[in-house]
Short mmCIF file of N, CA and C in Angstrom, two decimals:
data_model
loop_
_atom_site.label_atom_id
_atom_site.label_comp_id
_atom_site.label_asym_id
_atom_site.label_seq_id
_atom_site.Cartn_x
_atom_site.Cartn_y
_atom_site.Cartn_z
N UNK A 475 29.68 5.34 3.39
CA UNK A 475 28.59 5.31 2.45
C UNK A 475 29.14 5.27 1.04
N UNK A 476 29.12 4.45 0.27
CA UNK A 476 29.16 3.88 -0.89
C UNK A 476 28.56 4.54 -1.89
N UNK A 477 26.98 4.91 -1.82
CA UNK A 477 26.27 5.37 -2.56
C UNK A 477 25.90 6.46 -2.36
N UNK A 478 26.03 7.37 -3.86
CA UNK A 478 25.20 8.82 -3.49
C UNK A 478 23.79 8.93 -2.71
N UNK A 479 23.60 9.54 -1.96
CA UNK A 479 22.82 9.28 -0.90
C UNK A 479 21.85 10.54 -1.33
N UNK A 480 21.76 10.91 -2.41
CA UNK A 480 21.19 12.23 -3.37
C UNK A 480 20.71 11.86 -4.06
N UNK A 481 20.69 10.25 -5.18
CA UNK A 481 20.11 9.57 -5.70
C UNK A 481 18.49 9.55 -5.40
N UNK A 482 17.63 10.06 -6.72
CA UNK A 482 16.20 10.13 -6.30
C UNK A 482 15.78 8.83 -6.55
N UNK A 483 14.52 8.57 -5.53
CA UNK A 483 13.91 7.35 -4.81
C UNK A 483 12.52 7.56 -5.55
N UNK A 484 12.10 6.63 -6.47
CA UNK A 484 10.77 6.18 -6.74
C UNK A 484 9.96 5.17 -5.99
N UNK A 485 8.93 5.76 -6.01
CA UNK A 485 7.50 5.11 -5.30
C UNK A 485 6.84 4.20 -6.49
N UNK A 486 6.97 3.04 -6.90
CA UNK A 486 6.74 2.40 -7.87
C UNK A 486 5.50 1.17 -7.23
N UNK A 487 4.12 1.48 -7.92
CA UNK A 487 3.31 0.67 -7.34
C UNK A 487 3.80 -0.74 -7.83
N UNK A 488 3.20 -1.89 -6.76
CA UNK A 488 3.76 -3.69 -6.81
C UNK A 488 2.65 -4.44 -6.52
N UNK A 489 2.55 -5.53 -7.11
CA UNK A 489 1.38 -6.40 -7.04
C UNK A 489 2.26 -7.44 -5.43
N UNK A 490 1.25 -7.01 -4.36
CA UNK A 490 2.05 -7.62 -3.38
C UNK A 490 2.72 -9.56 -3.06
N UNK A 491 1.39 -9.63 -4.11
CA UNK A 491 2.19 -11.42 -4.33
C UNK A 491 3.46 -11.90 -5.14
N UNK A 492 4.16 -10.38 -5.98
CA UNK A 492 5.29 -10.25 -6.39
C UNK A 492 6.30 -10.80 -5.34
N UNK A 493 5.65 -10.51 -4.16
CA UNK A 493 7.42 -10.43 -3.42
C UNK A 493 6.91 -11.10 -2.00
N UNK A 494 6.84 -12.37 -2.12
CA UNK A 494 6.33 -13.39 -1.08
C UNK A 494 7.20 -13.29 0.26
N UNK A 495 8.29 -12.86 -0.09
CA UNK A 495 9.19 -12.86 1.25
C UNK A 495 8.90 -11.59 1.72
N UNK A 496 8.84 -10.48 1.74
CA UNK A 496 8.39 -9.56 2.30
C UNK A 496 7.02 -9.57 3.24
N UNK A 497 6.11 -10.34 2.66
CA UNK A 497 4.81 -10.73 3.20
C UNK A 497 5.18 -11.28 4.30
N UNK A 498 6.13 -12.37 4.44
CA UNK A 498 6.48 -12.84 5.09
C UNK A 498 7.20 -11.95 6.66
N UNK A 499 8.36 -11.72 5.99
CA UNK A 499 8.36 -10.39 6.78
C UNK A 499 7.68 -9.28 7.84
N UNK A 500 6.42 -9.09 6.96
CA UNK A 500 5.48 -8.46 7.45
C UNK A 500 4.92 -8.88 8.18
N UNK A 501 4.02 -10.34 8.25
CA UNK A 501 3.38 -11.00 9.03
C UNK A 501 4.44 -10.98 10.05
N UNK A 502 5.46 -11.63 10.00
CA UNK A 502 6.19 -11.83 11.26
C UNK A 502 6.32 -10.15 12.34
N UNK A 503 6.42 -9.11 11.27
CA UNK A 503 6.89 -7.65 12.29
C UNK A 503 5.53 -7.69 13.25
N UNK A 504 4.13 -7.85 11.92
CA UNK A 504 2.75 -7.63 13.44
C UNK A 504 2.92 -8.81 14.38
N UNK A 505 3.67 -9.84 13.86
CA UNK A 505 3.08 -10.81 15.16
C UNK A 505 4.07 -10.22 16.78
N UNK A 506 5.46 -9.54 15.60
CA UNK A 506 6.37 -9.28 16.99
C UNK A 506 5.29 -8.41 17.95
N UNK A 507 5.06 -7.37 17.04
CA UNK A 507 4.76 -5.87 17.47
C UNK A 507 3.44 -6.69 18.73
N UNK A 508 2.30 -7.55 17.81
CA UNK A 508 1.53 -7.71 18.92
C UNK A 508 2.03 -8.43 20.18
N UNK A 509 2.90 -9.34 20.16
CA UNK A 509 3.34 -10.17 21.03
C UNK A 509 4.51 -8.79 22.04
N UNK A 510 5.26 -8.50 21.79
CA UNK A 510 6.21 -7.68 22.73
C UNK A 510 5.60 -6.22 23.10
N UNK A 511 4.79 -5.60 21.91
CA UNK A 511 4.56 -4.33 22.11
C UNK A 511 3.10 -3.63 22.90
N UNK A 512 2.28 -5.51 22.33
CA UNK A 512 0.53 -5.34 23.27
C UNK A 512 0.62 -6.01 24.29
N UNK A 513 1.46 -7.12 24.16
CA UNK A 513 1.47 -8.61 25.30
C UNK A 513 0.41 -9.54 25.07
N UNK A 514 0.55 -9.60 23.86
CA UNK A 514 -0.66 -10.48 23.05
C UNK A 514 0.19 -12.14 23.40
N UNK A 515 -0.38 -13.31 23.62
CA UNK A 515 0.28 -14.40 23.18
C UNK A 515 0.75 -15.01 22.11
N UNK A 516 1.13 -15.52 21.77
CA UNK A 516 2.03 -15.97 20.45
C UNK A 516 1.17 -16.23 19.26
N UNK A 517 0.11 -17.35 19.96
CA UNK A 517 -1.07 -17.63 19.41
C UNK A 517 -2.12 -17.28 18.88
N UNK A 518 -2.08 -15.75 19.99
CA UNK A 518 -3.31 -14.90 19.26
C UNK A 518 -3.10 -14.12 18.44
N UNK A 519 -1.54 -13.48 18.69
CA UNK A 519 -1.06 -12.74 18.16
C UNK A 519 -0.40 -13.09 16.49
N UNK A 520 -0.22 -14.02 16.27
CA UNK A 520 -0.25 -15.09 15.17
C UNK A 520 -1.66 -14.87 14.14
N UNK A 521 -2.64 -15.46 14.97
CA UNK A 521 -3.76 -15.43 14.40
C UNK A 521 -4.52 -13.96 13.93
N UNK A 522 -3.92 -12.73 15.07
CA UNK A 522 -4.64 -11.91 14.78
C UNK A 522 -3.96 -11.10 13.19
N UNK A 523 -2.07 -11.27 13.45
CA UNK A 523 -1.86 -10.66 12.65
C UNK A 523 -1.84 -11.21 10.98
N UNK A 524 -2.32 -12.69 11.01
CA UNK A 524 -2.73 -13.32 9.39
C UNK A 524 -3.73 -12.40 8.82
N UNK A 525 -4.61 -12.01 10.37
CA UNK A 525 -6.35 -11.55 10.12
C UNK A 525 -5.91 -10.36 9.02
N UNK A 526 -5.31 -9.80 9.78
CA UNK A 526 -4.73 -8.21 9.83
C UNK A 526 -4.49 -8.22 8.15
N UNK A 527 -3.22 -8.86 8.05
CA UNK A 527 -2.45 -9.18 6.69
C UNK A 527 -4.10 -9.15 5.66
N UNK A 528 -4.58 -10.41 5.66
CA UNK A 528 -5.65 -11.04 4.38
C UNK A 528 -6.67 -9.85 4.57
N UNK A 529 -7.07 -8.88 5.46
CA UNK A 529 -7.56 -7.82 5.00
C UNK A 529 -7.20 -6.58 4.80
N UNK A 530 -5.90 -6.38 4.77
CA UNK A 530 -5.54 -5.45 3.93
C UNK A 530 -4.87 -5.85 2.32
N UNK A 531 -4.85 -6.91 2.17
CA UNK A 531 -3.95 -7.45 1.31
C UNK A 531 -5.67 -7.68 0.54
N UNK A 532 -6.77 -8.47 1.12
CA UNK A 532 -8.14 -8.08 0.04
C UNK A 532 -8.38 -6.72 -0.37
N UNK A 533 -8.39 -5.64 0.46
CA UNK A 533 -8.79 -4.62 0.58
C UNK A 533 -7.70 -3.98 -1.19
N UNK A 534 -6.41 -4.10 -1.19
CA UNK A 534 -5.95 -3.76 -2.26
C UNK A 534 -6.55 -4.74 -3.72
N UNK A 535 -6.69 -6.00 -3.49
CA UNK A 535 -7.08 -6.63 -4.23
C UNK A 535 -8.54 -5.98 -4.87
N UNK A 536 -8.81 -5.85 -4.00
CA UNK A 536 -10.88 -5.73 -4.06
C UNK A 536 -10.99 -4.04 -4.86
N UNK A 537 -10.28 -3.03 -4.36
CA UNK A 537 -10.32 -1.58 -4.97
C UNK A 537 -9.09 -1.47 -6.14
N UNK A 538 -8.43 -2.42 -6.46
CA UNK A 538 -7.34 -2.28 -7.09
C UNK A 538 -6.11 -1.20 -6.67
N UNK A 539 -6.31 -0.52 -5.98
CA UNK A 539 -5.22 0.06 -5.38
C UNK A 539 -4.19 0.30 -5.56
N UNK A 540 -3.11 1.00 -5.15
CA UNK A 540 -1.90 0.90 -5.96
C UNK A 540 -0.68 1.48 -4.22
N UNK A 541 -1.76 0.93 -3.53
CA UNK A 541 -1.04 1.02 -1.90
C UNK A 541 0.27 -0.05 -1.67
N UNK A 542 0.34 -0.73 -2.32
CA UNK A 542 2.02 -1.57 -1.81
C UNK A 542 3.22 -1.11 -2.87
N UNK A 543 4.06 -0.74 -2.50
CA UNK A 543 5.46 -0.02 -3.60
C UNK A 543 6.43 -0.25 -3.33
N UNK A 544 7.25 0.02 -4.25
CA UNK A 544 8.40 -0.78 -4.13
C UNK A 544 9.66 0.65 -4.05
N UNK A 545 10.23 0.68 -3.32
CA UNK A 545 11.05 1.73 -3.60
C UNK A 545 12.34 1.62 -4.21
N UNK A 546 12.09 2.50 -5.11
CA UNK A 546 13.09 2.38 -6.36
C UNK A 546 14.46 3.35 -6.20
N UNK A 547 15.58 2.75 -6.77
CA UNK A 547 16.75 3.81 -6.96
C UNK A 547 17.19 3.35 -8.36
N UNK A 548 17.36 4.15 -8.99
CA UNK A 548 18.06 3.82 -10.29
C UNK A 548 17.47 2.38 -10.96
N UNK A 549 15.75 2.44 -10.85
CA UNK A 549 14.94 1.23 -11.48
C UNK A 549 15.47 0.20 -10.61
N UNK A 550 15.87 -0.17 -9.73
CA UNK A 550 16.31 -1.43 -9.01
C UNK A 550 15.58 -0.98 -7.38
N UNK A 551 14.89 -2.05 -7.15
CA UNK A 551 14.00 -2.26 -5.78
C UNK A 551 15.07 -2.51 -4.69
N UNK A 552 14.60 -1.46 -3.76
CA UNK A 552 16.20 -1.50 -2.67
C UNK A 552 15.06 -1.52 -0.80
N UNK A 553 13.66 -1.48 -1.71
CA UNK A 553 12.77 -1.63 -0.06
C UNK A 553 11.50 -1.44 -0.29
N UNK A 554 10.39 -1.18 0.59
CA UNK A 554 8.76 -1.97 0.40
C UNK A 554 8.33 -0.67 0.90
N UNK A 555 7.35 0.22 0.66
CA UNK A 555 6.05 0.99 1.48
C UNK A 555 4.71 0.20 1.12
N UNK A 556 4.35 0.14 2.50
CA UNK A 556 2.84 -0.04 2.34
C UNK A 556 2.06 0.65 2.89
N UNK A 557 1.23 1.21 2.06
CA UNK A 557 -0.09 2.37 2.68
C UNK A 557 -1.53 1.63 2.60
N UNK A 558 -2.51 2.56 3.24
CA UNK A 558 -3.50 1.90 3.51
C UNK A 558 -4.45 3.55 3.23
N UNK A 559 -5.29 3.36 1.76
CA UNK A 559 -6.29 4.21 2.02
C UNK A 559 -7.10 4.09 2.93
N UNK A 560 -7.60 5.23 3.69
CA UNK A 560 -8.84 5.43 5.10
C UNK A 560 -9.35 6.76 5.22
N UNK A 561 -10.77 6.68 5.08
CA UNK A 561 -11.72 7.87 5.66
C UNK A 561 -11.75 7.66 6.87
N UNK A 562 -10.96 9.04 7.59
CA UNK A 562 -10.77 8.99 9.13
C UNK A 562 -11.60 10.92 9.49
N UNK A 563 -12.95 10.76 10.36
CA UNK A 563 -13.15 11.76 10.23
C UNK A 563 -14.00 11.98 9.13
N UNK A 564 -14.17 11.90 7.81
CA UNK A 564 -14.61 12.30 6.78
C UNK A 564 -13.49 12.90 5.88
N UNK A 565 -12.33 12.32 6.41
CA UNK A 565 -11.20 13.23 5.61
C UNK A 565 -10.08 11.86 4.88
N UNK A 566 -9.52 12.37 4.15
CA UNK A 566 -8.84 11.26 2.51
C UNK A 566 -7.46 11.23 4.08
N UNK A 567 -7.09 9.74 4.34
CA UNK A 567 -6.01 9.41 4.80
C UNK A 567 -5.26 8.24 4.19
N UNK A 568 -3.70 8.51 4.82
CA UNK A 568 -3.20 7.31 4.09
C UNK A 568 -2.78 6.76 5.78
N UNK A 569 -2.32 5.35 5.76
CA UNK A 569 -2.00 4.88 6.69
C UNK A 569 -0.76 3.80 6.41
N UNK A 570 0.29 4.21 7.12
CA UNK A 570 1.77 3.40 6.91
C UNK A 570 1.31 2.05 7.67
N UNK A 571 1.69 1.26 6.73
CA UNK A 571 1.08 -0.17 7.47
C UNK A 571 2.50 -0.57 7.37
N UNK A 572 3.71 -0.33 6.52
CA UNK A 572 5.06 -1.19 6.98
C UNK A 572 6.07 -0.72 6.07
N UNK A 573 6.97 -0.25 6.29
CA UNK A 573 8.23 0.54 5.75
C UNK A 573 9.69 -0.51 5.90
N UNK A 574 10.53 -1.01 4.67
CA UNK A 574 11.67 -1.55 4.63
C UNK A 574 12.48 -0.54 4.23
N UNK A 575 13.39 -1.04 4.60
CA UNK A 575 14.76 -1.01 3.39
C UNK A 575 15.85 -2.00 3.56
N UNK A 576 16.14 -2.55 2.43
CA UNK A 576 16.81 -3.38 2.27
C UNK A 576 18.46 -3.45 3.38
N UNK A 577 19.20 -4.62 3.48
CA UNK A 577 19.41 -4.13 4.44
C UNK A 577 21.31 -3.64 4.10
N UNK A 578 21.44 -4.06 2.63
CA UNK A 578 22.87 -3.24 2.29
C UNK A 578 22.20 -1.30 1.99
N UNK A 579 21.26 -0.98 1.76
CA UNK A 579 20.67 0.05 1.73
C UNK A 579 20.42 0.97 3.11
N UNK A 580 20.65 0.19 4.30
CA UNK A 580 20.02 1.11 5.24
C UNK A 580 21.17 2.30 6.21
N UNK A 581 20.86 2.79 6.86
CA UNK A 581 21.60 3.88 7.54
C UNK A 581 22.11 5.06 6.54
N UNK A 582 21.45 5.00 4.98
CA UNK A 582 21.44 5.75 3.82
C UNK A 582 20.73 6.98 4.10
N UNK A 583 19.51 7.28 4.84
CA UNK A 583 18.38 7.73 4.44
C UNK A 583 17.70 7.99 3.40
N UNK A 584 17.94 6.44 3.05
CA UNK A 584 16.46 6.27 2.27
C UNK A 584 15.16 6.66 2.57
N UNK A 585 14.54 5.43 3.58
CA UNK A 585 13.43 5.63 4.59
C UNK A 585 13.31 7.10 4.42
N UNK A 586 13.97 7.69 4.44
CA UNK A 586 13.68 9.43 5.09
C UNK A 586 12.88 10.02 3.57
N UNK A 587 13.83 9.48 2.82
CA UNK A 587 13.76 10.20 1.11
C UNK A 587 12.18 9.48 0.64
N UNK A 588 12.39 8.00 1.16
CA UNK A 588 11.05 7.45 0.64
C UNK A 588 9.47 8.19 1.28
N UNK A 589 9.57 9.10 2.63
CA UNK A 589 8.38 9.29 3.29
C UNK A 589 8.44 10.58 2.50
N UNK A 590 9.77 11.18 2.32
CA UNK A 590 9.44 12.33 1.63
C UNK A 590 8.54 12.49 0.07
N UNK A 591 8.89 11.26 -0.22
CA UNK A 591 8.06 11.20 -1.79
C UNK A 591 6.56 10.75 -1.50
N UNK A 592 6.50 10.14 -0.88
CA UNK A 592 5.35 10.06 -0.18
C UNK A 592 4.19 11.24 0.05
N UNK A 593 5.09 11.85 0.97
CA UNK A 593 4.47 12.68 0.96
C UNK A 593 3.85 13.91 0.27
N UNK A 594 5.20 14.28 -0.87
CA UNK A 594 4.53 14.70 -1.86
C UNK A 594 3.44 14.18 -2.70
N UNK A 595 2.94 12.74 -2.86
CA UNK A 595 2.27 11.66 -3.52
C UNK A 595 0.83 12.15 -2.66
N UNK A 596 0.95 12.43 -1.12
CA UNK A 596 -0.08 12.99 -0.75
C UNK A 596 -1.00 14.20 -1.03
N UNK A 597 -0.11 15.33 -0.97
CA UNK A 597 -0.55 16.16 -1.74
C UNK A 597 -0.96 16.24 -2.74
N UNK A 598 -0.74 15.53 -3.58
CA UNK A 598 -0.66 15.82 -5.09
C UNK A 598 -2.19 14.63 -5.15
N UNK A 599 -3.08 13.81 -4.15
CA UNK A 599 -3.80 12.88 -4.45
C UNK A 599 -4.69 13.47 -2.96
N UNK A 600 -4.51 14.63 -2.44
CA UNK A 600 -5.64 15.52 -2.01
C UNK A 600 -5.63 14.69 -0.61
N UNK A 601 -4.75 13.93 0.19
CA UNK A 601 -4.79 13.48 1.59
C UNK A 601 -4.63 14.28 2.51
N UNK A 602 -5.27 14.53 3.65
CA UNK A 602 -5.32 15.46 4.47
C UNK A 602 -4.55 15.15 6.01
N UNK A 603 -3.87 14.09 5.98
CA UNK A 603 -3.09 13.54 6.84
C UNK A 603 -2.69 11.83 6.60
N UNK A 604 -1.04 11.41 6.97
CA UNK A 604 -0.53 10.41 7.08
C UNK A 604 -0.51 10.12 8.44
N UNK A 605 -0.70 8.74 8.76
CA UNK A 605 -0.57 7.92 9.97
C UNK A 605 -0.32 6.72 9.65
N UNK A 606 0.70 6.62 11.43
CA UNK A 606 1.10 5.12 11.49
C UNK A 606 1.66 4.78 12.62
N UNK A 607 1.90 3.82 12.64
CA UNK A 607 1.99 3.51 14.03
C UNK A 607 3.45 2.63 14.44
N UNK A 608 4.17 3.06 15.13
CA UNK A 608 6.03 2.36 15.55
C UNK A 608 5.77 1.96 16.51
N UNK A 609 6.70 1.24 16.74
CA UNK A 609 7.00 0.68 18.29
C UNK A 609 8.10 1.59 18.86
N UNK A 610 7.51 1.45 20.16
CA UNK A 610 7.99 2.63 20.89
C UNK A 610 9.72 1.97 21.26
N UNK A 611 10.10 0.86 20.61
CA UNK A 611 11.27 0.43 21.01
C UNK A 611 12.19 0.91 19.72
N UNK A 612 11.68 1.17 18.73
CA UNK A 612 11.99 1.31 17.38
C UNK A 612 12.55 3.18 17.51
N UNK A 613 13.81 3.38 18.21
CA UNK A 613 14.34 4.37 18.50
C UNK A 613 14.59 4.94 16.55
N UNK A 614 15.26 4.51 15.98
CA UNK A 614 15.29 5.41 14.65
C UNK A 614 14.45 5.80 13.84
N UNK A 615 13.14 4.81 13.90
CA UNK A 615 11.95 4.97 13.12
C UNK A 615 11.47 6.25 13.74
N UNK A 616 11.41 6.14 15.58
CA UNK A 616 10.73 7.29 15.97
C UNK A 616 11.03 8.38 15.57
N UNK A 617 12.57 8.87 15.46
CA UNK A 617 13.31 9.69 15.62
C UNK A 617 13.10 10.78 14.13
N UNK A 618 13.35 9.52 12.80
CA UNK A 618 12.79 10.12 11.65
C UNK A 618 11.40 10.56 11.30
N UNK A 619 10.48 9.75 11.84
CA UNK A 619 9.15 10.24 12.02
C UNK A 619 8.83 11.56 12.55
N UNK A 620 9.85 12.05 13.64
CA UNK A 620 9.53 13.25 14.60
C UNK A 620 9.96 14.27 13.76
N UNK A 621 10.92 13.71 13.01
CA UNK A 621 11.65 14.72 12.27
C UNK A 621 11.15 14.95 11.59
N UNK A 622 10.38 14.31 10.50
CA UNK A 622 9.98 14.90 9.32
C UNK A 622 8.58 15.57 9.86
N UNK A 623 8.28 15.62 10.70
CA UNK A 623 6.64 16.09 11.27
C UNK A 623 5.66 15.50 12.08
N UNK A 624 6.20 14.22 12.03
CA UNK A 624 4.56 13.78 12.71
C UNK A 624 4.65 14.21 14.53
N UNK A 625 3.53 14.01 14.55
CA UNK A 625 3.06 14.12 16.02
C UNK A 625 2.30 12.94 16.92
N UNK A 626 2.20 12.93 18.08
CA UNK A 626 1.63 11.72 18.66
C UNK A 626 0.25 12.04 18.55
N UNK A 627 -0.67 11.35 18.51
CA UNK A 627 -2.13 11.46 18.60
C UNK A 627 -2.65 10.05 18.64
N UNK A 628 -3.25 10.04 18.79
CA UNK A 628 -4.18 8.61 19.50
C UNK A 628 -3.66 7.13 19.39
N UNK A 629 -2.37 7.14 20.12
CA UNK A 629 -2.06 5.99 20.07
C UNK A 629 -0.82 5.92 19.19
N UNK A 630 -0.92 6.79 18.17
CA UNK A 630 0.10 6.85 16.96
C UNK A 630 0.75 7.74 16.74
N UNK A 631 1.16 7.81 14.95
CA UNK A 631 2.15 8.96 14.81
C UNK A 631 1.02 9.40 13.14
N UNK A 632 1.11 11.21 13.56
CA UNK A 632 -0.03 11.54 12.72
C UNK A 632 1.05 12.78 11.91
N UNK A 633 0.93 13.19 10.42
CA UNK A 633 1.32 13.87 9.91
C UNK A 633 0.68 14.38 9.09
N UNK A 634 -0.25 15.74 9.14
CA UNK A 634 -0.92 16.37 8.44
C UNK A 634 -0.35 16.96 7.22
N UNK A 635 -1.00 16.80 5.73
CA UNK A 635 -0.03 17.41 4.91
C UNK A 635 -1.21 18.04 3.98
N UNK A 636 -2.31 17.83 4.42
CA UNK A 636 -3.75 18.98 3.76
C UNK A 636 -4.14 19.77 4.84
N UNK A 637 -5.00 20.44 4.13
CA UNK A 637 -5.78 21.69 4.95
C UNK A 637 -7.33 20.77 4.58
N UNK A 638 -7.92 21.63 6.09
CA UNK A 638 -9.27 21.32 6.00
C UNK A 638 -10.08 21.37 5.31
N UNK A 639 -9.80 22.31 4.08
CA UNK A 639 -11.16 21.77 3.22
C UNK A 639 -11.06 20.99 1.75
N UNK A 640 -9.55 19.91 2.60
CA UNK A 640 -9.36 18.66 1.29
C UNK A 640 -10.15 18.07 1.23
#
């Protein structure tokens, strides 16, 4: 490891048409995830995950939002969070729709440092739980996820970081 790995990580909101290749990216992870992880066909799974993309990608557009970020080290972009505000329950959630890191950056714990800021970002904006959802083939994602807290619940991975009467 090259880099101080102690170096603090900013959550810097991004206008997501900034960074076209990432989109790219993205579309391609749901089409994997639906195709290998649901057994969706190529085709549908294609189609469903454009769907997927253009409404969350309106959804920031339409509320102005500040859900796609860029994660920062020393002002230089080294990887992507994307969250998804949701009333789940009647309660303020965020929802991990897709986590990078670049890829001279990774096996750093970044990722780890970035959910951690995160999560303070939760608290501090009154969310009463994070969710999201891995592929169950995605052995390191799981592994850091478990670690920092979350739990399985309906399908996903859930991490409470309010009390009930957020």
């Amino acid at each position: 490891m090259s880099k101080n790995v102690k170096d603090s990580i900013s959550l810097v909101p991004q206008a997501p048409d900034a960074s076209p290749d990432v989109l790219e990216r993205i579309r391609e992870a749901f089409v994997e995830h639906l195709r290998v992880d649901r057994g969706i066909g190529s085709e549908e799974a294609r189609r469903r995950a454009a769907e997927t993309l253009g409404r969350e990608l309106a959804a920031i557009r339409d509320l102005c939002q500040d859900d796609f970020l860029s994660i920062q080290m020393h002002g230089k972009k080294i990887g992507t969070l994307w969250k998804s505000f949701r009333i789940i329950e009647g309660r303020r959630t965020w929802h991990i729709l897709y986590i990078e890191v670049d890829d001279a950056n990774r096996q750093m714990g970044i990722a780890a440092r970035a959910m951690r800021e995160l999560i303070v970002l939760a608290k501090k904006d009154d969310v009463f739980e994070i969710t999201l959802n891995v592929s169950p083939r995605n052995i390191p994602a799981l592994a850091l996820y478990k670690k920092l807290g979350f739990l399985e619940r309906n399908g996903g991975l859930t991490l409470r970081v309010g009390s009930d009467e957020s």
